[in-house]
Amino acid sequence: MKKTNFTLLYMLAIVLAVNAQIALPYTNGFDNAGEIEDWVLYRKGLTTINGQPSHTWQPYASAGAATPPSYLVHDYPVGYDGTEMTDDWLVSESIDFTNGARLSMKTWIYAIAGTVPGDAIEVYLLQGSQDPANAIQTQVASLTSMASAMGSLNTPIWKDTSDIIIPPTTDDAYLAIRYTCIHNWFTAAIDNLELVPAPTSVAGVRKSPVSVQLYPNPASGTLKWKIAPNSLQQLSAEEGVLFNYTGKELKRFPVAEGWLDISSLQPGLYYISIGSTIRPFTKR
């Protein structure tokens, strides 16, 4: 799959992006070519309709931008009535997430008749590769539920995603915003993206390395985890931490028990920390 950068003329060009790791804090309003070139497009699904390029992430100049002159928008696959999914990933250059980060941005998601299966706008942490197909993918947020039938390209109704926690990683790491759709009128836009260092309650819980697998995920009543036997022995006397997407600590729990009652949590995105590992999970 080719990787392509944006230009303000809405054209795609093949590039080889080799840049230094971006340090935090980092802000981007997608207002000029230099800001847009910090991001790379990976198209993993539908790319043409009736022989013509289909819509993808592109800059849109409008006084309605959260901060003019422009914002990034992904329009829906106009005129398509097949079954292949549009699957476009907007991926940053490598970012220093050693201590984790907190993400906020302005978002407008438009679905005139509501969303249908296949419609999604999601935020991922990619580790090890900028190409989603070769990366370890961790979904850190889903913004699909923010969709409404209000606004237009020139008058978007901006919502604030507030704080989304990016867990710490020492790998090559990238932030990705994924748009998927099959044939619904589903449009997504972003502006004023900001990454700042993670809250102390997130970064401060890092201890010894450990591999953690959460299941089921999403979960409704009980969340369980698997840890390699040698790591479990090492952490048997320690506590894990449950916190929400803003980094607020909600609960501590004994790691050795291997499960946590989450039935009292409101549906949404949460994290648990065990040793140096922070893993996201969704409460249904």
Short mmCIF file of C-alpha atoms in Angstrom, two decimals:
data_model
loop_
_atom_site.label_atom_id
_atom_site.label_comp_id
_atom_site.label_asym_id
_atom_site.label_seq_id
_atom_site.Cartn_x
_atom_site.Cartn_y
_atom_site.Cartn_z
CA MET A 1 0.00 0.00 0.00
CA LYS A 2 1.39 3.40 -0.97
CA LYS A 3 1.68 6.15 1.58
CA THR A 4 0.84 9.66 0.51
CA ASN A 5 1.16 13.18 1.87
CA PHE A 6 -1.40 15.99 1.51
CA THR A 7 -0.99 19.25 -0.40
CA LEU A 8 -3.24 22.30 -0.20
CA LEU A 9 -4.31 21.53 -3.78
CA TYR A 10 -5.96 18.37 -2.47
CA MET A 11 -3.59 16.13 -4.47
CA LEU A 12 -1.80 13.02 -3.21
CA ALA A 13 1.90 12.32 -3.87
CA ILE A 14 4.06 9.31 -2.95
CA VAL A 15 6.66 10.21 -0.32
CA LEU A 16 9.32 8.64 1.85
CA ALA A 17 8.89 10.28 5.23
CA VAL A 18 11.94 10.08 7.49
CA ASN A 19 11.70 12.71 10.21
CA ALA A 20 12.95 13.12 13.74
CA GLN A 21 10.61 12.16 16.54
CA ILE A 22 8.14 14.93 17.44
CA ALA A 23 8.52 16.17 21.00
CA LEU A 24 5.61 17.21 23.21
CA PRO A 25 3.79 19.52 23.48
CA TYR A 26 2.61 19.46 19.86
CA THR A 27 -0.19 21.44 18.21
CA ASN A 28 -1.55 21.42 14.68
CA GLY A 29 -4.35 23.47 13.14
CA PHE A 30 -3.89 22.03 9.61
CA ASP A 31 -3.64 25.58 8.30
CA ASN A 32 -0.65 25.36 5.94
CA ALA A 33 1.41 22.92 3.91
CA GLY A 34 4.05 22.56 6.63
CA GLU A 35 1.49 21.50 9.25
CA ILE A 36 -0.24 19.09 6.88
CA GLU A 37 3.05 17.44 5.93
CA ASP A 38 3.43 16.23 9.53
CA TRP A 39 0.80 13.63 8.61
CA VAL A 40 0.73 10.75 6.15
CA LEU A 41 -2.27 9.08 4.52
CA TYR A 42 -2.64 5.30 4.28
CA ARG A 43 -5.59 4.09 2.20
CA LYS A 44 -6.51 0.51 3.11
CA GLY A 45 -9.89 0.16 1.43
CA LEU A 46 -11.97 1.79 -1.31
CA THR A 47 -9.97 4.39 -3.26
CA THR A 48 -11.92 4.90 -6.51
CA ILE A 49 -15.57 5.23 -7.53
CA ASN A 50 -16.47 4.76 -11.22
CA GLY A 51 -12.81 5.22 -12.13
CA GLN A 52 -12.41 8.47 -10.18
CA PRO A 53 -10.55 8.95 -6.88
CA SER A 54 -12.91 8.74 -3.92
CA HIS A 55 -12.91 11.27 -1.12
CA THR A 56 -10.22 11.05 1.53
CA TRP A 57 -8.71 13.27 4.23
CA GLN A 58 -8.07 16.71 2.74
CA PRO A 59 -7.76 20.34 3.88
CA TYR A 60 -10.83 22.55 3.56
CA ALA A 61 -10.54 26.33 3.63
CA SER A 62 -13.44 27.90 5.47
CA ALA A 63 -14.22 30.72 7.84
CA GLY A 64 -16.01 28.01 9.80
CA ALA A 65 -12.73 26.36 10.80
CA ALA A 66 -12.23 26.24 14.57
CA THR A 67 -9.30 28.53 13.84
CA PRO A 68 -9.24 29.72 10.19
CA PRO A 69 -8.12 29.44 7.51
CA SER A 70 -8.69 25.66 7.23
CA TYR A 71 -9.36 22.29 8.80
CA LEU A 72 -9.12 18.65 7.69
CA VAL A 73 -12.23 16.86 6.47
CA HIS A 74 -13.11 13.40 5.16
CA ASP A 75 -16.27 13.42 3.06
CA TYR A 76 -18.36 10.31 2.43
CA PRO A 77 -18.00 7.98 -0.63
CA VAL A 78 -20.36 9.93 -2.90
CA GLY A 79 -22.09 7.78 -5.52
CA TYR A 80 -20.88 4.43 -4.20
CA ASP A 81 -23.36 1.58 -3.72
CA GLY A 82 -21.03 -1.39 -3.36
CA THR A 83 -19.79 -3.25 -0.29
CA GLU A 84 -16.09 -2.30 -0.09
CA MET A 85 -15.26 -0.13 2.89
CA THR A 86 -13.45 3.19 2.77
CA ASP A 87 -10.64 2.71 5.30
CA ASP A 88 -8.38 5.78 5.45
CA TRP A 89 -5.75 6.29 8.15
CA LEU A 90 -4.33 9.76 8.86
CA VAL A 91 -1.03 9.02 10.63
CA SER A 92 1.40 11.41 12.32
CA GLU A 93 5.14 11.32 12.06
CA SER A 94 6.86 9.53 14.96
CA ILE A 95 5.99 11.14 18.32
CA ASP A 96 7.77 10.82 21.65
CA PHE A 97 5.19 8.99 23.77
CA THR A 98 7.74 7.68 26.30
CA ASN A 99 5.70 9.09 29.19
CA GLY A 100 2.33 8.99 27.49
CA ALA A 101 0.29 11.98 26.34
CA ARG A 102 -3.06 13.70 26.54
CA LEU A 103 -4.86 14.41 23.25
CA SER A 104 -7.56 16.97 22.57
CA MET A 105 -8.96 18.32 19.31
CA LYS A 106 -12.01 19.93 17.78
CA THR A 107 -14.22 17.43 15.95
CA TRP A 108 -17.29 17.72 13.73
CA ILE A 109 -18.95 14.46 12.67
CA TYR A 110 -21.95 14.69 10.37
CA ALA A 111 -24.42 11.88 9.62
CA ILE A 112 -27.66 13.27 8.22
CA ALA A 113 -29.62 10.05 8.82
CA GLY A 114 -27.54 8.65 11.66
CA THR A 115 -24.68 6.17 11.54
CA VAL A 116 -24.85 2.61 10.21
CA PRO A 117 -22.49 -0.38 10.58
CA GLY A 118 -19.16 0.50 9.01
CA ASP A 119 -19.27 4.19 9.95
CA ALA A 120 -16.50 5.01 12.41
CA ILE A 121 -14.04 7.71 13.36
CA GLU A 122 -11.44 6.33 15.77
CA VAL A 123 -8.12 7.31 17.34
CA TYR A 124 -5.27 4.79 17.51
CA LEU A 125 -1.78 4.50 18.90
CA LEU A 126 0.43 2.70 16.35
CA GLN A 127 3.65 1.08 17.56
CA GLY A 128 6.61 -0.18 15.56
CA SER A 129 5.52 1.10 12.14
CA GLN A 130 3.82 4.11 10.62
CA ASP A 131 1.91 1.79 8.29
CA PRO A 132 -1.17 0.50 10.17
CA ALA A 133 -0.88 -2.86 8.41
CA ASN A 134 2.52 -3.46 10.00
CA ALA A 135 1.95 -1.75 13.35
CA ILE A 136 0.71 -2.86 16.74
CA GLN A 137 -2.65 -1.09 16.87
CA THR A 138 -4.18 0.17 20.11
CA GLN A 139 -7.51 1.97 19.83
CA VAL A 140 -7.53 4.77 22.41
CA ALA A 141 -10.85 6.41 21.53
CA SER A 142 -13.94 6.13 19.34
CA LEU A 143 -15.57 9.41 18.33
CA THR A 144 -18.41 7.91 16.28
CA SER A 145 -21.02 8.57 18.95
CA MET A 146 -20.38 12.32 18.54
CA ALA A 147 -22.11 12.28 15.12
CA SER A 148 -25.07 14.60 14.59
CA ALA A 149 -27.20 15.95 11.74
CA MET A 150 -26.17 19.55 12.44
CA GLY A 151 -23.80 21.79 10.48
CA SER A 152 -22.24 21.85 7.02
CA LEU A 153 -18.76 22.07 5.49
CA ASN A 154 -18.86 25.86 5.76
CA THR A 155 -20.60 25.92 9.13
CA PRO A 156 -19.35 22.88 11.07
CA ILE A 157 -20.62 22.43 14.63
CA TRP A 158 -17.41 21.79 16.53
CA LYS A 159 -17.25 19.58 19.60
CA ASP A 160 -14.29 19.18 21.91
CA THR A 161 -13.00 15.65 22.38
CA SER A 162 -11.64 16.77 25.78
CA ASP A 163 -8.71 14.73 27.05
CA ILE A 164 -7.89 11.37 25.49
CA ILE A 165 -5.03 9.48 27.14
CA ILE A 166 -2.27 8.04 24.95
CA PRO A 167 -0.53 5.30 26.96
CA PRO A 168 3.26 5.38 27.41
CA THR A 169 5.38 3.47 24.88
CA THR A 170 9.10 3.25 24.23
CA ASP A 171 8.60 1.90 20.68
CA ASP A 172 8.49 4.03 17.56
CA ALA A 173 5.01 5.45 18.07
CA TYR A 174 2.48 7.27 15.93
CA LEU A 175 -0.93 8.84 16.43
CA ALA A 176 -3.55 7.77 13.88
CA ILE A 177 -7.08 8.93 13.08
CA ARG A 178 -9.06 6.31 11.18
CA TYR A 179 -12.14 6.95 9.02
CA THR A 180 -14.28 4.04 7.81
CA CYS A 181 -17.53 4.10 5.83
CA ILE A 182 -19.25 2.00 3.16
CA HIS A 183 -21.94 4.17 1.52
CA ASN A 184 -23.61 6.29 4.19
CA TRP A 185 -23.59 10.12 4.29
CA PHE A 186 -20.93 10.18 7.00
CA THR A 187 -18.50 13.12 7.12
CA ALA A 188 -15.78 13.74 9.72
CA ALA A 189 -13.63 16.83 10.33
CA ILE A 190 -10.85 17.75 12.77
CA ASP A 191 -9.07 20.95 13.79
CA ASN A 192 -6.88 22.32 16.59
CA LEU A 193 -5.21 19.03 17.49
CA GLU A 194 -3.10 19.26 20.65
CA LEU A 195 -0.86 16.72 22.41
CA VAL A 196 0.58 17.50 25.83
CA PRO A 197 2.44 15.34 28.37
CA ALA A 198 0.23 12.87 30.22
CA PRO A 199 -1.14 13.65 33.69
CA THR A 200 1.04 12.55 36.59
CA SER A 201 -1.44 9.84 37.50
CA VAL A 202 -0.75 8.17 34.15
CA ALA A 203 2.97 8.71 33.70
CA GLY A 204 3.77 8.17 37.36
CA VAL A 205 2.62 4.58 37.55
CA ARG A 206 5.34 3.20 35.27
CA LYS A 207 7.35 0.44 36.98
CA SER A 208 9.01 -2.71 35.68
CA PRO A 209 8.31 -4.04 32.15
CA VAL A 210 5.40 -6.46 31.92
CA SER A 211 3.22 -7.93 29.15
CA VAL A 212 -0.53 -7.66 29.79
CA GLN A 213 -3.46 -9.00 27.77
CA LEU A 214 -6.98 -7.78 28.65
CA TYR A 215 -10.12 -9.81 27.94
CA PRO A 216 -12.92 -9.57 27.09
CA ASN A 217 -12.56 -6.17 25.50
CA PRO A 218 -15.12 -4.57 25.32
CA ALA A 219 -16.29 -5.83 28.72
CA SER A 220 -19.48 -5.32 30.71
CA GLY A 221 -19.23 -6.88 34.17
CA THR A 222 -15.77 -8.35 34.70
CA LEU A 223 -12.45 -7.43 33.11
CA LYS A 224 -9.69 -10.06 33.25
CA TRP A 225 -6.00 -10.04 32.38
CA LYS A 226 -3.28 -12.50 31.47
CA ILE A 227 0.33 -11.91 32.52
CA ALA A 228 3.36 -14.09 31.78
CA PRO A 229 4.07 -16.34 34.81
CA ASN A 230 7.45 -14.77 35.57
CA SER A 231 5.95 -11.26 35.49
CA LEU A 232 2.94 -12.32 37.56
CA GLN A 233 5.24 -13.62 40.28
CA GLN A 234 7.15 -10.34 40.18
CA LEU A 235 3.95 -8.28 40.51
CA SER A 236 1.91 -10.56 42.78
CA ALA A 237 2.20 -8.20 45.75
CA GLU A 238 1.61 -5.01 43.75
CA GLU A 239 -1.49 -3.00 42.93
CA GLY A 240 -2.81 -2.07 39.52
CA VAL A 241 -4.55 1.21 38.78
CA LEU A 242 -7.87 1.87 37.04
CA PHE A 243 -8.31 5.35 35.57
CA ASN A 244 -10.54 7.15 33.11
CA TYR A 245 -9.68 8.82 29.80
CA THR A 246 -8.62 12.07 31.53
CA GLY A 247 -6.08 10.24 33.69
CA LYS A 248 -8.14 10.46 36.90
CA GLU A 249 -7.45 7.51 39.18
CA LEU A 250 -10.66 5.60 39.98
CA LYS A 251 -9.52 2.51 41.83
CA ARG A 252 -6.56 0.36 42.84
CA PHE A 253 -6.73 -3.42 42.76
CA PRO A 254 -4.52 -6.45 43.53
CA VAL A 255 -2.77 -7.63 40.36
CA ALA A 256 -2.60 -11.25 41.53
CA GLU A 257 -6.41 -11.66 41.48
CA GLY A 258 -6.47 -11.52 37.69
CA TRP A 259 -9.87 -9.83 37.40
CA LEU A 260 -11.68 -6.60 38.22
CA ASP A 261 -15.39 -5.88 38.73
CA ILE A 262 -16.27 -3.00 36.37
CA SER A 263 -20.06 -3.33 36.51
CA SER A 264 -20.45 0.03 38.26
CA LEU A 265 -18.57 1.98 35.57
CA GLN A 266 -20.43 4.10 33.03
CA PRO A 267 -20.01 2.93 29.40
CA GLY A 268 -16.91 4.42 27.79
CA LEU A 269 -13.15 4.23 27.47
CA TYR A 270 -10.95 3.38 30.49
CA TYR A 271 -7.39 2.24 31.19
CA ILE A 272 -5.66 -0.05 33.64
CA SER A 273 -2.00 0.14 34.55
CA ILE A 274 -0.02 -2.93 35.63
CA GLY A 275 3.71 -2.45 36.09
CA SER A 276 4.93 -0.28 33.21
CA THR A 277 2.05 -1.26 30.93
CA ILE A 278 -1.09 0.79 30.35
CA ARG A 279 -3.88 -0.90 28.40
CA PRO A 280 -7.17 0.68 27.21
CA PHE A 281 -10.50 -1.11 27.42
CA THR A 282 -14.10 -0.24 26.65
CA LYS A 283 -16.91 -0.64 29.20
CA ARG A 284 -20.12 -1.61 27.40
#
